[in-house]
Amino acid sequence: KPYIFLPQAFGPFTSLSSRRHIASSFRYAAMICARDDESHQHLEKLTGSIPNLFKFGDFTNLSEGLVPDSFDVRQRWACIVPNKNMLNMRNSSTAWLPRYEIMLVEAITCYRERGLKPFFLNHEGAEDGALISRVNEMLSHSIPVIVESDPIAVKGIIGGSEAVLSSRFHACINAMSQGIPCVGTSWSHKYVALYDGYAASSLLLQPENTYEDLKRIIDLSLDKDSEL
């Protein structure tokens, strides 16, 4: 049977075993789709130049979202999508560890000050749910949590929001592909490539950003007259 890797991020590969298996076996795949230049380079260093290695971007931006009846699009919603990977070993930037949850609290405060209604969208499952619960406990007034398993409804909810702050790759795509400037955080090179592709690097947060920086970036994302 042909084996196809749909567009995704690859690397960096730090395990010697993984590097050895990729080098010996990926040449037998029918098609390998690296999603960005850096992923392509990580693979090519191991496989060499092989004819079945391509670069193709994510295709989920082509799908249409559907707003569920339970989501009131007349409200000025600010959708917050956390990601447990910001706080585990997959994130090579250790500077995020003491900063991430505090920055989410600051962002919620900022959106509230601008008259928006923040809510958490659990884009992944139980581990993101635990993170959401911790941040909600840090707030003087907790915010609603939406758990939605249907990816088409997830895209509809994001599209029905006025503002989005996301640490999940596909939530970032769901926002920007619908014309909603999305403030993002990054634990992998795939976010940098995505924001470069949408000419929106100015919306990608860094752990050293202060509260004043955060407010400026959020204001940029909300500016309807901005070229962004």
mmCIF file of C-alpha atoms in Angstrom:
data_model
loop_
_atom_site.group_PDB
_atom_site.id
_atom_site.type_symbol
_atom_site.label_atom_id
_atom_site.label_comp_id
_atom_site.label_asym_id
_atom_site.label_seq_id
_atom_site.Cartn_x
_atom_site.Cartn_y
_atom_site.Cartn_z
ATOM 1 C CA LYS A 1 0.000 0.000 0.000
ATOM 2 C CA PRO A 2 1.310 3.514 -0.708
ATOM 3 C CA TYR A 3 2.209 5.490 2.432
ATOM 4 C CA ILE A 4 1.679 9.256 2.306
ATOM 5 C CA PHE A 5 2.667 11.899 4.859
ATOM 6 C CA LEU A 6 0.118 14.707 4.563
ATOM 7 C CA PRO A 7 1.444 18.279 5.067
ATOM 8 C CA GLN A 8 2.931 18.608 8.536
ATOM 9 C CA ALA A 9 5.924 19.990 10.396
ATOM 10 C CA PHE A 10 9.014 17.779 10.693
ATOM 11 C CA GLY A 11 11.984 18.056 13.034
ATOM 12 C CA PRO A 12 14.286 18.951 14.472
ATOM 13 C CA PHE A 13 15.194 15.303 15.063
ATOM 14 C CA THR A 14 17.322 14.921 18.202
ATOM 15 C CA SER A 15 16.971 11.166 18.739
ATOM 16 C CA LEU A 16 19.694 9.113 17.064
ATOM 17 C CA SER A 17 17.231 6.247 16.608
ATOM 18 C CA SER A 18 14.676 8.505 14.888
ATOM 19 C CA ARG A 19 17.341 9.972 12.602
ATOM 20 C CA ARG A 20 18.516 6.484 11.604
ATOM 21 C CA HIS A 21 14.995 5.204 10.898
ATOM 22 C CA ILE A 22 14.012 8.287 8.881
ATOM 23 C CA ALA A 23 17.180 8.103 6.807
ATOM 24 C CA SER A 24 16.598 4.446 5.944
ATOM 25 C CA SER A 25 12.807 4.268 5.538
ATOM 26 C CA PHE A 26 11.372 7.575 4.289
ATOM 27 C CA ARG A 27 12.625 6.910 0.756
ATOM 28 C CA TYR A 28 10.009 4.138 0.528
ATOM 29 C CA ALA A 29 7.034 6.453 1.186
ATOM 30 C CA ALA A 30 4.913 7.279 -1.851
ATOM 31 C CA MET A 31 4.868 10.955 -0.900
ATOM 32 C CA ILE A 32 6.205 13.120 1.934
ATOM 33 C CA CYS A 33 4.806 16.638 2.309
ATOM 34 C CA ALA A 34 6.861 18.977 4.467
ATOM 35 C CA ARG A 35 4.779 22.009 5.416
ATOM 36 C CA ASP A 36 7.541 24.635 5.440
ATOM 37 C CA ASP A 37 11.141 25.262 4.370
ATOM 38 C CA GLU A 38 12.667 24.359 7.734
ATOM 39 C CA SER A 39 10.774 21.047 7.916
ATOM 40 C CA HIS A 40 11.925 20.253 4.375
ATOM 41 C CA GLN A 41 15.537 20.975 5.358
ATOM 42 C CA HIS A 42 15.329 18.820 8.498
ATOM 43 C CA LEU A 43 14.204 15.855 6.375
ATOM 44 C CA GLU A 44 16.576 16.410 3.469
ATOM 45 C CA LYS A 45 19.566 16.431 5.840
ATOM 46 C CA LEU A 46 18.662 12.836 6.732
ATOM 47 C CA THR A 47 17.235 11.452 3.494
ATOM 48 C CA GLY A 48 19.307 13.342 0.954
ATOM 49 C CA SER A 49 17.621 14.577 -2.227
ATOM 50 C CA ILE A 50 14.811 12.102 -2.875
ATOM 51 C CA PRO A 51 12.059 12.496 -5.527
ATOM 52 C CA ASN A 52 9.173 11.774 -3.125
ATOM 53 C CA LEU A 53 9.919 14.724 -0.795
ATOM 54 C CA PHE A 54 7.808 17.829 -1.494
ATOM 55 C CA LYS A 55 6.862 21.091 0.202
ATOM 56 C CA PHE A 56 3.131 21.801 0.488
ATOM 57 C CA GLY A 57 1.390 24.135 2.915
ATOM 58 C CA ASP A 58 -1.494 23.223 5.184
ATOM 59 C CA PHE A 59 -4.783 22.644 3.360
ATOM 60 C CA THR A 60 -7.244 23.107 6.227
ATOM 61 C CA ASN A 61 -7.493 26.831 5.426
ATOM 62 C CA LEU A 62 -9.699 25.772 2.497
ATOM 63 C CA SER A 63 -12.374 24.215 4.717
ATOM 64 C CA GLU A 64 -15.536 26.112 5.652
ATOM 65 C CA GLY A 65 -16.498 26.540 9.300
ATOM 66 C CA LEU A 66 -20.035 26.234 10.648
ATOM 67 C CA VAL A 67 -21.100 28.255 13.694
ATOM 68 C CA PRO A 68 -23.055 26.055 16.150
ATOM 69 C CA ASP A 69 -26.452 27.340 17.300
ATOM 70 C CA SER A 70 -25.178 27.576 20.872
ATOM 71 C CA PHE A 71 -22.627 30.284 19.942
ATOM 72 C CA ASP A 72 -24.049 33.828 19.859
ATOM 73 C CA VAL A 73 -22.098 35.701 17.176
ATOM 74 C CA ARG A 74 -23.743 39.006 18.198
ATOM 75 C CA GLN A 75 -21.433 39.159 21.221
ATOM 76 C CA ARG A 76 -17.924 40.653 21.026
ATOM 77 C CA TRP A 77 -16.057 37.450 21.808
ATOM 78 C CA ALA A 78 -12.318 37.091 22.398
ATOM 79 C CA CYS A 79 -11.353 33.458 21.840
ATOM 80 C CA ILE A 80 -8.386 32.162 23.889
ATOM 81 C CA VAL A 81 -6.894 28.820 22.770
ATOM 82 C CA PRO A 82 -4.178 27.521 25.156
ATOM 83 C CA ASN A 83 -1.719 24.711 24.457
ATOM 84 C CA LYS A 84 -0.108 22.390 27.006
ATOM 85 C CA ASN A 85 2.974 22.125 24.763
ATOM 86 C CA MET A 86 3.920 25.673 25.756
ATOM 87 C CA LEU A 87 4.782 24.248 29.190
ATOM 88 C CA ASN A 88 6.417 20.903 28.480
ATOM 89 C CA MET A 89 9.637 19.535 27.003
ATOM 90 C CA ARG A 90 8.446 20.057 23.427
ATOM 91 C CA ASN A 91 8.982 23.792 23.902
ATOM 92 C CA SER A 92 12.691 24.548 23.521
ATOM 93 C CA SER A 93 12.167 28.083 24.861
ATOM 94 C CA THR A 94 12.334 27.650 28.632
ATOM 95 C CA ALA A 95 11.636 31.371 29.061
ATOM 96 C CA TRP A 96 7.970 30.589 28.440
ATOM 97 C CA LEU A 97 7.676 28.326 31.488
ATOM 98 C CA PRO A 98 7.264 31.078 34.128
ATOM 99 C CA ARG A 99 5.607 33.500 31.706
ATOM 100 C CA TYR A 100 2.931 31.666 29.724
ATOM 101 C CA GLU A 101 0.072 31.350 32.216
ATOM 102 C CA ILE A 102 0.638 34.898 33.477
ATOM 103 C CA MET A 103 0.536 36.216 29.910
ATOM 104 C CA LEU A 104 -2.797 34.475 29.324
ATOM 105 C CA VAL A 105 -4.177 36.209 32.429
ATOM 106 C CA GLU A 106 -2.831 39.540 31.181
ATOM 107 C CA ALA A 107 -4.394 39.001 27.753
ATOM 108 C CA ILE A 108 -7.790 38.246 29.287
ATOM 109 C CA THR A 109 -7.538 41.449 31.341
ATOM 110 C CA CYS A 110 -6.595 43.386 28.220
ATOM 111 C CA TYR A 111 -9.526 42.072 26.181
ATOM 112 C CA ARG A 112 -11.921 42.857 29.021
ATOM 113 C CA GLU A 113 -10.608 46.423 29.195
ATOM 114 C CA ARG A 114 -11.451 46.785 25.505
ATOM 115 C CA GLY A 115 -15.041 45.686 26.001
ATOM 116 C CA LEU A 116 -14.669 42.133 24.677
ATOM 117 C CA LYS A 117 -15.886 38.927 26.308
ATOM 118 C CA PRO A 118 -13.015 36.425 26.624
ATOM 119 C CA PHE A 119 -13.637 32.673 26.671
ATOM 120 C CA PHE A 120 -11.442 29.596 26.514
ATOM 121 C CA LEU A 121 -11.775 27.222 23.570
ATOM 122 C CA ASN A 122 -10.388 23.778 24.388
ATOM 123 C CA HIS A 123 -8.974 22.752 21.029
ATOM 124 C CA GLU A 124 -7.356 19.513 22.118
ATOM 125 C CA GLY A 125 -8.568 17.633 25.195
ATOM 126 C CA ALA A 126 -7.950 16.804 28.851
ATOM 127 C CA GLU A 127 -4.419 18.197 29.194
ATOM 128 C CA ASP A 128 -5.378 21.548 27.678
ATOM 129 C CA GLY A 129 -8.417 21.406 29.949
ATOM 130 C CA ALA A 130 -6.181 21.152 33.018
ATOM 131 C CA LEU A 131 -4.201 24.176 31.845
ATOM 132 C CA ILE A 132 -7.426 26.121 31.280
ATOM 133 C CA SER A 133 -8.609 25.266 34.803
ATOM 134 C CA ARG A 134 -5.354 26.521 36.338
ATOM 135 C CA VAL A 135 -5.537 29.834 34.489
ATOM 136 C CA ASN A 136 -9.212 30.267 35.341
ATOM 137 C CA GLU A 137 -8.311 29.852 39.024
ATOM 138 C CA MET A 138 -5.796 32.694 38.651
ATOM 139 C CA LEU A 139 -8.526 35.090 37.486
ATOM 140 C CA SER A 140 -10.614 37.170 39.876
ATOM 141 C CA HIS A 141 -13.612 36.200 37.708
ATOM 142 C CA SER A 142 -13.356 32.990 35.692
ATOM 143 C CA ILE A 143 -14.350 32.981 32.026
ATOM 144 C CA PRO A 144 -16.499 30.467 30.074
ATOM 145 C CA VAL A 145 -14.944 27.340 28.593
ATOM 146 C CA ILE A 146 -16.144 25.834 25.311
ATOM 147 C CA VAL A 147 -15.213 22.223 24.558
ATOM 148 C CA GLU A 148 -15.991 21.291 20.956
ATOM 149 C CA SER A 149 -14.891 18.069 19.228
ATOM 150 C CA ASP A 150 -16.214 18.898 15.734
ATOM 151 C CA PRO A 151 -13.396 20.695 13.858
ATOM 152 C CA ILE A 152 -15.900 22.379 11.519
ATOM 153 C CA ALA A 153 -17.723 23.851 14.536
ATOM 154 C CA VAL A 154 -14.366 24.867 16.052
ATOM 155 C CA LYS A 155 -13.583 26.839 12.912
ATOM 156 C CA GLY A 156 -17.073 28.372 13.018
ATOM 157 C CA ILE A 157 -16.623 29.483 16.635
ATOM 158 C CA ILE A 158 -13.252 31.033 15.831
ATOM 159 C CA GLY A 159 -14.731 32.758 12.777
ATOM 160 C CA GLY A 160 -17.570 34.118 14.902
ATOM 161 C CA SER A 161 -15.144 35.730 17.372
ATOM 162 C CA GLU A 162 -13.922 39.296 17.117
ATOM 163 C CA ALA A 163 -10.476 38.495 18.493
ATOM 164 C CA VAL A 164 -8.345 35.363 18.806
ATOM 165 C CA LEU A 165 -5.246 34.550 20.860
ATOM 166 C CA SER A 166 -4.032 31.053 20.110
ATOM 167 C CA SER A 167 -1.229 28.678 20.983
ATOM 168 C CA ARG A 168 -2.667 25.906 18.793
ATOM 169 C CA PHE A 169 -1.423 25.774 15.195
ATOM 170 C CA HIS A 170 -4.729 24.973 13.519
ATOM 171 C CA ALA A 171 -6.617 27.517 15.594
ATOM 172 C CA CYS A 172 -4.173 30.139 14.286
ATOM 173 C CA ILE A 173 -4.882 28.975 10.723
ATOM 174 C CA ASN A 174 -8.628 28.881 11.402
ATOM 175 C CA ALA A 175 -8.506 32.519 12.463
ATOM 176 C CA MET A 176 -6.181 34.000 9.841
ATOM 177 C CA SER A 177 -7.714 32.082 6.934
ATOM 178 C CA GLN A 178 -11.015 33.765 7.852
ATOM 179 C CA GLY A 179 -9.457 37.228 7.965
ATOM 180 C CA ILE A 180 -9.151 37.462 11.755
ATOM 181 C CA PRO A 181 -5.712 38.700 12.876
ATOM 182 C CA CYS A 182 -4.652 36.140 15.481
ATOM 183 C CA VAL A 183 -2.239 36.882 18.312
ATOM 184 C CA GLY A 184 -0.108 33.752 18.686
ATOM 185 C CA THR A 185 2.515 32.049 20.814
ATOM 186 C CA SER A 186 5.076 29.597 19.499
ATOM 187 C CA TRP A 187 6.746 26.436 20.782
ATOM 188 C CA SER A 188 7.910 25.206 17.337
ATOM 189 C CA HIS A 189 9.350 26.540 14.085
ATOM 190 C CA LYS A 190 6.004 25.759 12.421
ATOM 191 C CA TYR A 191 4.407 28.827 14.026
ATOM 192 C CA VAL A 192 7.155 31.123 12.763
ATOM 193 C CA ALA A 193 6.686 29.737 9.240
ATOM 194 C CA LEU A 194 2.899 30.101 9.465
ATOM 195 C CA TYR A 195 3.023 33.724 10.597
ATOM 196 C CA ASP A 196 5.626 34.544 7.942
ATOM 197 C CA GLY A 197 3.274 33.030 5.357
ATOM 198 C CA TYR A 198 0.397 35.257 6.473
ATOM 199 C CA ALA A 199 2.662 38.343 6.752
ATOM 200 C CA ALA A 200 1.609 38.542 10.406
ATOM 201 C CA SER A 201 4.881 38.055 12.301
ATOM 202 C CA SER A 202 4.132 41.208 14.298
ATOM 203 C CA LEU A 203 1.362 39.258 16.083
ATOM 204 C CA LEU A 204 3.591 36.426 17.311
ATOM 205 C CA LEU A 205 4.304 36.916 21.023
ATOM 206 C CA GLN A 206 7.688 36.404 22.667
ATOM 207 C CA PRO A 207 8.197 35.375 26.316
ATOM 208 C CA GLU A 208 10.053 38.613 27.048
ATOM 209 C CA ASN A 209 7.075 40.735 25.953
ATOM 210 C CA THR A 210 5.870 42.978 28.777
ATOM 211 C CA TYR A 211 2.232 43.737 29.548
ATOM 212 C CA GLU A 212 2.636 47.003 27.625
ATOM 213 C CA ASP A 213 3.968 45.035 24.628
ATOM 214 C CA LEU A 214 1.027 42.658 24.881
ATOM 215 C CA LYS A 215 -1.505 45.497 24.930
ATOM 216 C CA ARG A 216 0.137 47.067 21.862
ATOM 217 C CA ILE A 217 0.055 43.775 19.928
ATOM 218 C CA ILE A 218 -3.562 43.087 20.889
ATOM 219 C CA ASP A 219 -4.524 46.619 19.833
ATOM 220 C CA LEU A 220 -2.824 46.021 16.475
ATOM 221 C CA SER A 221 -4.848 42.828 16.001
ATOM 222 C CA LEU A 222 -8.079 44.725 16.754
ATOM 223 C CA ASP A 223 -7.329 47.696 14.481
ATOM 224 C CA LYS A 224 -9.820 47.412 11.619
ATOM 225 C CA ASP A 225 -7.946 50.084 9.630
ATOM 226 C CA SER A 226 -4.563 48.379 9.865
ATOM 227 C CA GLU A 227 -2.964 47.028 6.680
ATOM 228 C CA LEU A 228 -2.428 43.827 8.641
#
